[in-house]
Backbone as JSON, one array per atom type, in Angstrom:
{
  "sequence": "XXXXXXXXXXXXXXXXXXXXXXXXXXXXXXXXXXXXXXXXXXXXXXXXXXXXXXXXXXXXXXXXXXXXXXXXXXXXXXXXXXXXXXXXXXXXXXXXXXXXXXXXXXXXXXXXXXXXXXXXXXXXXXXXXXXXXXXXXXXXXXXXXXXXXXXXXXXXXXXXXXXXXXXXXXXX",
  "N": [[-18.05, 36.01, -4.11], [-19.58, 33.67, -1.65], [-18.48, 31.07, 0.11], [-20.26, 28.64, 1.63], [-19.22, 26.56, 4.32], [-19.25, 23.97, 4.0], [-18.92, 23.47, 1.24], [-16.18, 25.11, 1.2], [-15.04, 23.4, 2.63], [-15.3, 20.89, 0.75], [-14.83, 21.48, -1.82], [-12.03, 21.9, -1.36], [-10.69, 19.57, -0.4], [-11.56, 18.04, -2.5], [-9.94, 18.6, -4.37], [-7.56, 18.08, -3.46], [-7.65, 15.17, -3.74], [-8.21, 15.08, -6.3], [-5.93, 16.03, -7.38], [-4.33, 13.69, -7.8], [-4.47, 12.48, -10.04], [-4.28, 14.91, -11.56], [-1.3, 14.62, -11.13], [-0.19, 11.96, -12.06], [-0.86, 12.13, -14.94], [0.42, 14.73, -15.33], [3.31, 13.59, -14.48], [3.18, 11.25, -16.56], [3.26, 12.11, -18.66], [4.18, 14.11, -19.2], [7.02, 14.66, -17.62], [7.68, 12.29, -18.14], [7.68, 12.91, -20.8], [8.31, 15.67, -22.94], [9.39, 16.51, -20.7], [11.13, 15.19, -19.91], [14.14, 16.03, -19.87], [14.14, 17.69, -17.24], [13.24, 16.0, -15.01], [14.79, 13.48, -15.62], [17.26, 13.15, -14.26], [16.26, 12.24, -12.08], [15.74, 9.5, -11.68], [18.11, 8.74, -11.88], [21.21, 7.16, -10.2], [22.28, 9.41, -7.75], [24.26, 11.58, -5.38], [23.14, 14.08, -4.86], [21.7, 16.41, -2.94], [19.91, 18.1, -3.79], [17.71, 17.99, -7.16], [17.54, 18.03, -10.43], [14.73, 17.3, -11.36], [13.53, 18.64, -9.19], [12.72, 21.3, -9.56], [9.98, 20.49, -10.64], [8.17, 20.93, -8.85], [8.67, 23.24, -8.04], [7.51, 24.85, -9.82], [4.61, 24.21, -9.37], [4.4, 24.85, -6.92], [4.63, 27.84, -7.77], [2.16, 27.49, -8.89], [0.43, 27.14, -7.01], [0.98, 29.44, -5.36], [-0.01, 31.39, -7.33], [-2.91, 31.37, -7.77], [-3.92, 31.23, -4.5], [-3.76, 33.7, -4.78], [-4.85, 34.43, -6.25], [-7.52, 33.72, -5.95], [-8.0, 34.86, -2.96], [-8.07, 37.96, -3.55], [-9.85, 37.47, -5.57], [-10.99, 35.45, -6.98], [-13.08, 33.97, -4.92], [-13.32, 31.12, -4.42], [-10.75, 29.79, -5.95], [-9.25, 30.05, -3.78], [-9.79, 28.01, -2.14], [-8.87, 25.73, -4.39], [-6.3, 26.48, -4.61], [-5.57, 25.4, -1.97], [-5.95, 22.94, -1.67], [-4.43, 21.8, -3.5], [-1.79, 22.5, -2.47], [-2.19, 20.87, 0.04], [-2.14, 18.51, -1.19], [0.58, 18.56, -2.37], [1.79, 18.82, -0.15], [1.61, 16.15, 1.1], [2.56, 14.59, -0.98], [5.46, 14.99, -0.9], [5.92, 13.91, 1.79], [5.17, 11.63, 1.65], [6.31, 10.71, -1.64], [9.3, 11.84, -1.39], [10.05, 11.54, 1.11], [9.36, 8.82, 2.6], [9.25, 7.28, 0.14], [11.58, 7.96, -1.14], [13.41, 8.56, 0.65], [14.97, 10.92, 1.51], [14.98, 12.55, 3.48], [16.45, 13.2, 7.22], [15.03, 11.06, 8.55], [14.56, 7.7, 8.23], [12.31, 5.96, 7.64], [10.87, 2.18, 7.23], [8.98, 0.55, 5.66], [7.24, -2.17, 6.76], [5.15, -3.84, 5.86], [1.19, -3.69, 4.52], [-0.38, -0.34, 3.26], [1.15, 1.56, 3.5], [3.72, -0.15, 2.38], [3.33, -0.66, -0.02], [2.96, 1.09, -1.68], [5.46, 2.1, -1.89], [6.86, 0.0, -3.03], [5.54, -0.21, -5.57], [6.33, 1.96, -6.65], [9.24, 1.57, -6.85], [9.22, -0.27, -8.72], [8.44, 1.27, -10.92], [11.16, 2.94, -10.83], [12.48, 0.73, -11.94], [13.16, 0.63, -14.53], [15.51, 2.53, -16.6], [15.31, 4.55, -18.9], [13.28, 6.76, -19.93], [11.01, 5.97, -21.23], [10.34, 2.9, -20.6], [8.46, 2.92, -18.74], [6.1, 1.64, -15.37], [3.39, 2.38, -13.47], [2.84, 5.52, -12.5], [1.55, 7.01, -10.35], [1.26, 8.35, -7.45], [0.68, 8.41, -4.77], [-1.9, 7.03, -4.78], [-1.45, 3.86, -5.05], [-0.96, 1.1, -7.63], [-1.06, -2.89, -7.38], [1.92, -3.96, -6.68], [2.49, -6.63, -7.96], [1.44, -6.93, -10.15], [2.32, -4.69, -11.68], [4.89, -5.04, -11.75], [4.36, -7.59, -13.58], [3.26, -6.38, -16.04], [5.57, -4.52, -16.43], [7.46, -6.27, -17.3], [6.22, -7.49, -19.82], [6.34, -5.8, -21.33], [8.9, -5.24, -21.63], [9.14, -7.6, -22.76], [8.29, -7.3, -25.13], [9.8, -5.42, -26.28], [11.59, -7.07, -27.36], [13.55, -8.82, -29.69], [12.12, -10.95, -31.84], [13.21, -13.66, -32.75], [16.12, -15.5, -33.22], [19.63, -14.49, -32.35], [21.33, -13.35, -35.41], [19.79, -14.96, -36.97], [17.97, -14.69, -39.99], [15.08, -12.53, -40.8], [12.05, -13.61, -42.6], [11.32, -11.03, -44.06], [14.11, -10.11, -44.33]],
  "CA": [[-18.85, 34.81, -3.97], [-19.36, 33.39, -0.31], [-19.05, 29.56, 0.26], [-20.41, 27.86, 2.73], [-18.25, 25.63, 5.36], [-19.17, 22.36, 3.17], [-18.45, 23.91, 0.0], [-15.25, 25.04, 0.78], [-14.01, 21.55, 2.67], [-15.33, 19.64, -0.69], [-13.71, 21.85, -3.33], [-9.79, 21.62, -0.98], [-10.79, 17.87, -0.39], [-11.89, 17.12, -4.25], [-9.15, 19.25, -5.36], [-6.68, 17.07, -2.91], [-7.9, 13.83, -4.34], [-8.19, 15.11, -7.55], [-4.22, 16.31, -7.91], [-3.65, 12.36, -7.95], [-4.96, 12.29, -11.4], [-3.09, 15.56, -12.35], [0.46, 13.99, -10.92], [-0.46, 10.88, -12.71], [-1.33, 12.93, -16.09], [2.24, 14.88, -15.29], [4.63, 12.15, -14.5], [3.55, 9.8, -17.36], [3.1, 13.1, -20.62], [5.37, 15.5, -18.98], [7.73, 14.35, -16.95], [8.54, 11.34, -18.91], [8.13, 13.19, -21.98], [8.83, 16.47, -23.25], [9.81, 17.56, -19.8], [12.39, 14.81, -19.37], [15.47, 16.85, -19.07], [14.11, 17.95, -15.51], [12.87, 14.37, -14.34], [15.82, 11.87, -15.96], [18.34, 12.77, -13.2], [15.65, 11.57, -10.74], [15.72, 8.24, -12.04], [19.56, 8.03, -12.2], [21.6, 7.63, -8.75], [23.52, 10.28, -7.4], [24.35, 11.61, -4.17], [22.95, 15.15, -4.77], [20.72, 17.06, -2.32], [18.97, 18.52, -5.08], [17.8, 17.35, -8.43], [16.5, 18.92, -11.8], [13.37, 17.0, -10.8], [12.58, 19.42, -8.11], [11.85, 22.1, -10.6], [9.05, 20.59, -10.77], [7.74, 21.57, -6.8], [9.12, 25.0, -7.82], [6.07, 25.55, -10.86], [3.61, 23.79, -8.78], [4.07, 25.82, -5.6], [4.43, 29.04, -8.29], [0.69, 28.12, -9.81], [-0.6, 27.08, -6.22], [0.5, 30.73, -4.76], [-0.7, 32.31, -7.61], [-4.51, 30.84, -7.34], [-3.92, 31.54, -3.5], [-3.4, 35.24, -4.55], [-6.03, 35.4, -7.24], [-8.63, 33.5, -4.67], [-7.94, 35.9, -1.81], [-8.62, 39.03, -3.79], [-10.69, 38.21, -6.94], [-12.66, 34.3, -7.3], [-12.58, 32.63, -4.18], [-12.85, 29.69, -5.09], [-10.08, 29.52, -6.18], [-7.94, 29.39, -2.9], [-9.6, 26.23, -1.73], [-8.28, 24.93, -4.85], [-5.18, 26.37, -4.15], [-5.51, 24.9, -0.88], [-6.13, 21.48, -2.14], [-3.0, 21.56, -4.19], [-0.62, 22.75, -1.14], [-2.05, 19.51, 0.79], [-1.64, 17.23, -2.28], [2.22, 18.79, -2.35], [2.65, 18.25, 1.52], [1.71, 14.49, 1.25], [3.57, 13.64, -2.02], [6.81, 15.06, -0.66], [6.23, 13.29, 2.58], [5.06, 10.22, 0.59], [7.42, 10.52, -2.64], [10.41, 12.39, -0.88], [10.5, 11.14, 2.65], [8.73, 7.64, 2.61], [9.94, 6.34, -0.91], [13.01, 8.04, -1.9], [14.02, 8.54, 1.94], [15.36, 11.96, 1.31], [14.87, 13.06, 4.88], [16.77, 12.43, 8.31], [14.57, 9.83, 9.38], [14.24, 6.75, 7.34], [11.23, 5.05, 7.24], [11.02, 1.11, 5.99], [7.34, 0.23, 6.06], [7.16, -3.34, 6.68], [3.58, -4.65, 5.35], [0.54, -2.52, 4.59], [-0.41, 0.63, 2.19], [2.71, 1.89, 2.95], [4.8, -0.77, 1.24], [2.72, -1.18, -1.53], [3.67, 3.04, -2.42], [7.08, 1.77, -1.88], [6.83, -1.03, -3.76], [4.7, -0.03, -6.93], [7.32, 2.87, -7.37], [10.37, 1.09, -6.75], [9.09, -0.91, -10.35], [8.25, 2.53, -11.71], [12.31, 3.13, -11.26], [13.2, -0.1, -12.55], [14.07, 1.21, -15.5], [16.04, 4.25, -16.26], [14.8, 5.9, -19.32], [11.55, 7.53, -20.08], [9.96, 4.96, -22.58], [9.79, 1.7, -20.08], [8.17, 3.08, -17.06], [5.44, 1.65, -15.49], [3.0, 3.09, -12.55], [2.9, 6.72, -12.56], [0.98, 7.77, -9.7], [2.34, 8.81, -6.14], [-0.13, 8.24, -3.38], [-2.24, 5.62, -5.01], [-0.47, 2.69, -5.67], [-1.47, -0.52, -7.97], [-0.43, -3.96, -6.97], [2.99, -4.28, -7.21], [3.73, -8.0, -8.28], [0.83, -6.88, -11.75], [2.83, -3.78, -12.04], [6.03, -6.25, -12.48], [4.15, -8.36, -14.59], [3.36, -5.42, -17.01], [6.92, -4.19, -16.87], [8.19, -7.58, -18.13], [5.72, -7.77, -20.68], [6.66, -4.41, -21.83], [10.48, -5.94, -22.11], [8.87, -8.81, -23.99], [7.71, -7.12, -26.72], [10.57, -4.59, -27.2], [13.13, -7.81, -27.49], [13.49, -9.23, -31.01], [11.35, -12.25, -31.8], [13.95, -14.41, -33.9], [17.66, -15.32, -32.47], [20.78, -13.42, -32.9], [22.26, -13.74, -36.53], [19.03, -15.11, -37.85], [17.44, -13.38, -40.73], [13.87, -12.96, -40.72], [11.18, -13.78, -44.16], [11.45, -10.13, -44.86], [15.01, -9.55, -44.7]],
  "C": [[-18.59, 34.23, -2.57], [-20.12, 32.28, -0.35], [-19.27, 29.04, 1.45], [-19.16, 26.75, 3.32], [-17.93, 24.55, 4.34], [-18.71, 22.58, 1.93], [-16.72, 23.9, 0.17], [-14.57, 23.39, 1.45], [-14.38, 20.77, 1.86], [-14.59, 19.95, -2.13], [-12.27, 21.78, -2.26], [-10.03, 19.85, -1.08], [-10.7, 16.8, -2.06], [-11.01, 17.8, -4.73], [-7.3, 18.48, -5.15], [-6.61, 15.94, -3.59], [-7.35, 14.03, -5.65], [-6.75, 14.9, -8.32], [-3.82, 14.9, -8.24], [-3.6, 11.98, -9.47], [-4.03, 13.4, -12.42], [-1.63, 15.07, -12.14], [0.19, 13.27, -11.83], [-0.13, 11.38, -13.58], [0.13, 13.68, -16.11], [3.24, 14.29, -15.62], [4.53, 11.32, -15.98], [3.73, 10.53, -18.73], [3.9, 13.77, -20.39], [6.55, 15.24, -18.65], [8.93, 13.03, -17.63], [8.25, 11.17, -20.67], [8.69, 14.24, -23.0], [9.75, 17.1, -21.8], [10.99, 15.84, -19.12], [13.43, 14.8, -18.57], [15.35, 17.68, -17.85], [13.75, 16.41, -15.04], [14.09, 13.72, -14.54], [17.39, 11.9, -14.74], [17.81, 12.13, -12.09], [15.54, 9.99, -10.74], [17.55, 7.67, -12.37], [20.77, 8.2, -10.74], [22.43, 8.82, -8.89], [23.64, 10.61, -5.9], [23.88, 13.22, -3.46], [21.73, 15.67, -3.66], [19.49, 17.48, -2.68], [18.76, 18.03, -6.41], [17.5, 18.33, -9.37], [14.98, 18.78, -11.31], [12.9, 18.19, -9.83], [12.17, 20.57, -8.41], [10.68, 21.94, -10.71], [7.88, 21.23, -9.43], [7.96, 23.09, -7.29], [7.63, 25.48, -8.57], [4.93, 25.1, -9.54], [3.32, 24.39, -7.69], [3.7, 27.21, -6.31], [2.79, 29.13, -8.23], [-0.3, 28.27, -8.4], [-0.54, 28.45, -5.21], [-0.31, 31.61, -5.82], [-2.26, 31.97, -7.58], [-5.03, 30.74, -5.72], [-4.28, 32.95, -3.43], [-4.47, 36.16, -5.38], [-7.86, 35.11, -6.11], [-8.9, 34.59, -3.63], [-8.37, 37.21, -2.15], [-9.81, 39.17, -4.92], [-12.05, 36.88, -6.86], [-12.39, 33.32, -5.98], [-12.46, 31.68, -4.07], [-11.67, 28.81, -5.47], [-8.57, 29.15, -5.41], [-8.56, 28.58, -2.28], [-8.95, 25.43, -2.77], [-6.95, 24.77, -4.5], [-4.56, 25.76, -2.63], [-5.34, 23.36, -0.59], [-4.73, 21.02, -2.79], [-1.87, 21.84, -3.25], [-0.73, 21.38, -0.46], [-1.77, 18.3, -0.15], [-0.04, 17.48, -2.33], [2.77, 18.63, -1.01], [2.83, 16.63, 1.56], [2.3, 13.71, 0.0], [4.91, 14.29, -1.48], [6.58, 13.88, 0.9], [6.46, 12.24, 1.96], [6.74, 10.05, -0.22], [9.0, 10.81, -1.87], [11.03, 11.66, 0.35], [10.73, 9.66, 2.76], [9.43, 7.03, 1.11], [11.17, 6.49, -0.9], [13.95, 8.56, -0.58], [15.58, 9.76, 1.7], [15.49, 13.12, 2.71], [15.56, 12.64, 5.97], [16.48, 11.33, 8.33], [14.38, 8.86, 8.33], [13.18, 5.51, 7.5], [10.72, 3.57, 6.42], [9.83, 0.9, 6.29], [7.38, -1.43, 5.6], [5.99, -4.1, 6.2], [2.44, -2.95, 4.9], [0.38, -1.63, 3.03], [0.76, 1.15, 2.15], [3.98, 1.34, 2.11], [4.51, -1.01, 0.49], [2.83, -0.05, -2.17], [4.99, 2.1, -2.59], [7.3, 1.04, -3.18], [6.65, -0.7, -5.66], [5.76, 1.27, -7.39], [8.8, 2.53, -7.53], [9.95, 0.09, -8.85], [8.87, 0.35, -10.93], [10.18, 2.78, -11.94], [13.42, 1.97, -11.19], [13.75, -0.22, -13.58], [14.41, 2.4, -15.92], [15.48, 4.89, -17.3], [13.28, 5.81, -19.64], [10.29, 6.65, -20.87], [9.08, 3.79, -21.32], [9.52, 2.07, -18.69], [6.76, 2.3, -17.07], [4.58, 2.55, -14.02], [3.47, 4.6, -12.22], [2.42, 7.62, -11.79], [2.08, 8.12, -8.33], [1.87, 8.45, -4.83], [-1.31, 6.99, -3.82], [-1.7, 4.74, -5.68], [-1.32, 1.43, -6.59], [-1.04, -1.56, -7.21], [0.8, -4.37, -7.72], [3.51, -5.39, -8.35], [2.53, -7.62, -9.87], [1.98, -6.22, -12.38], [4.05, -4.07, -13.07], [5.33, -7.08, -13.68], [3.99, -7.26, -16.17], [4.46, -5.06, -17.74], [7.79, -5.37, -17.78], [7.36, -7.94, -19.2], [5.97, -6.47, -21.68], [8.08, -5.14, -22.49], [10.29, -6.45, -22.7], [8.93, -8.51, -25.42], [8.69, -6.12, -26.99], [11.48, -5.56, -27.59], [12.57, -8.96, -28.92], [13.29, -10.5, -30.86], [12.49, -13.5, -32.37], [15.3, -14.13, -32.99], [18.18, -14.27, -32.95], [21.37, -13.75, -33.89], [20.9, -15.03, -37.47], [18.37, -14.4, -38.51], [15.92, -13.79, -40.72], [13.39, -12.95, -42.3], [11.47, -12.58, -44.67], [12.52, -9.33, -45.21], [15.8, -10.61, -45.58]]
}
């Protein structure tokens, strides 16, 4: 199958964008739920180089060479996707890796802007440590932080028992 110029820069471009929706869809069913036990050290300090978390970069580069490898010889198509997913994994490690979790030489504080509102909106994402009370789940598009907070504390609200300590409620 032979795509035109525009074709293929709209399937890597819409496949770029798109990944925001698969991270999203990751991080909030996978990541912070059956697939935990690779994510929960990323949310807990340490001083390691490496995490469990980065397992996850390992599948994601696996699926985006193999759809590089099936594109190139069988549906092409399929390596602009894979092409789309390599640039969505260059700019969430810069982003997530470099820019948030300042995992790189250089350290980056972004004083105002889109950049501190990533910062920001994920810094409440690892305001709390386990998997239940997260909120904001994306990586490159951010919400507005100070809602994000408001969410998260309304989240706390409702897990914290309505009635004092050592009072019994009507049905006990």
């Amino acid at each position: 199958m032979e795509l035109v110029l525009w074709h293929k820069i709209a399937l890597t471009l819409g496949t770029a964008i798109g990944m925001e929706g698969v991270a999203w869809w990751a991080h909030k069913y996978v990541m912070h739920g059956w697939g935990w036990a690779w994510h929960k050290d990323h949310h807990e300090p340490h001083d390691n180089l490496f995490e469990k978390n980065d397992l996850y970069a390992v599948v994601f580069s696996i699926l985006s060479m193999t759809l590089f490898l099936i594109g190139t010889f069988w549906v092409t198509p399929l390596f602009y996707v894979a092409l789309g997913i390599l640039i969505y994994g260059i700019v969430y490690t810069v982003f997530h890796d470099g820019l948030i979790h300042q995992r790189y030489p250089w350290k980056p504080v972004p004083k105002k802007g889109y950049f501190k509102r990533v910062v920001q909106a994920h810094k409440v994402h690892h305001a709390m440590i386990n998997k239940d009370d997260c909120v904001s789940f994306g990586f490159v598009f951010a919400l507005d932080p100070q809602k994000l907070h408001k969410k998260l504390m309304a989240m706390k609200a409702e897990r914290q028992p309505s009635s004092p300590v050592g009072e019994v409620s009507a049905e006990g």
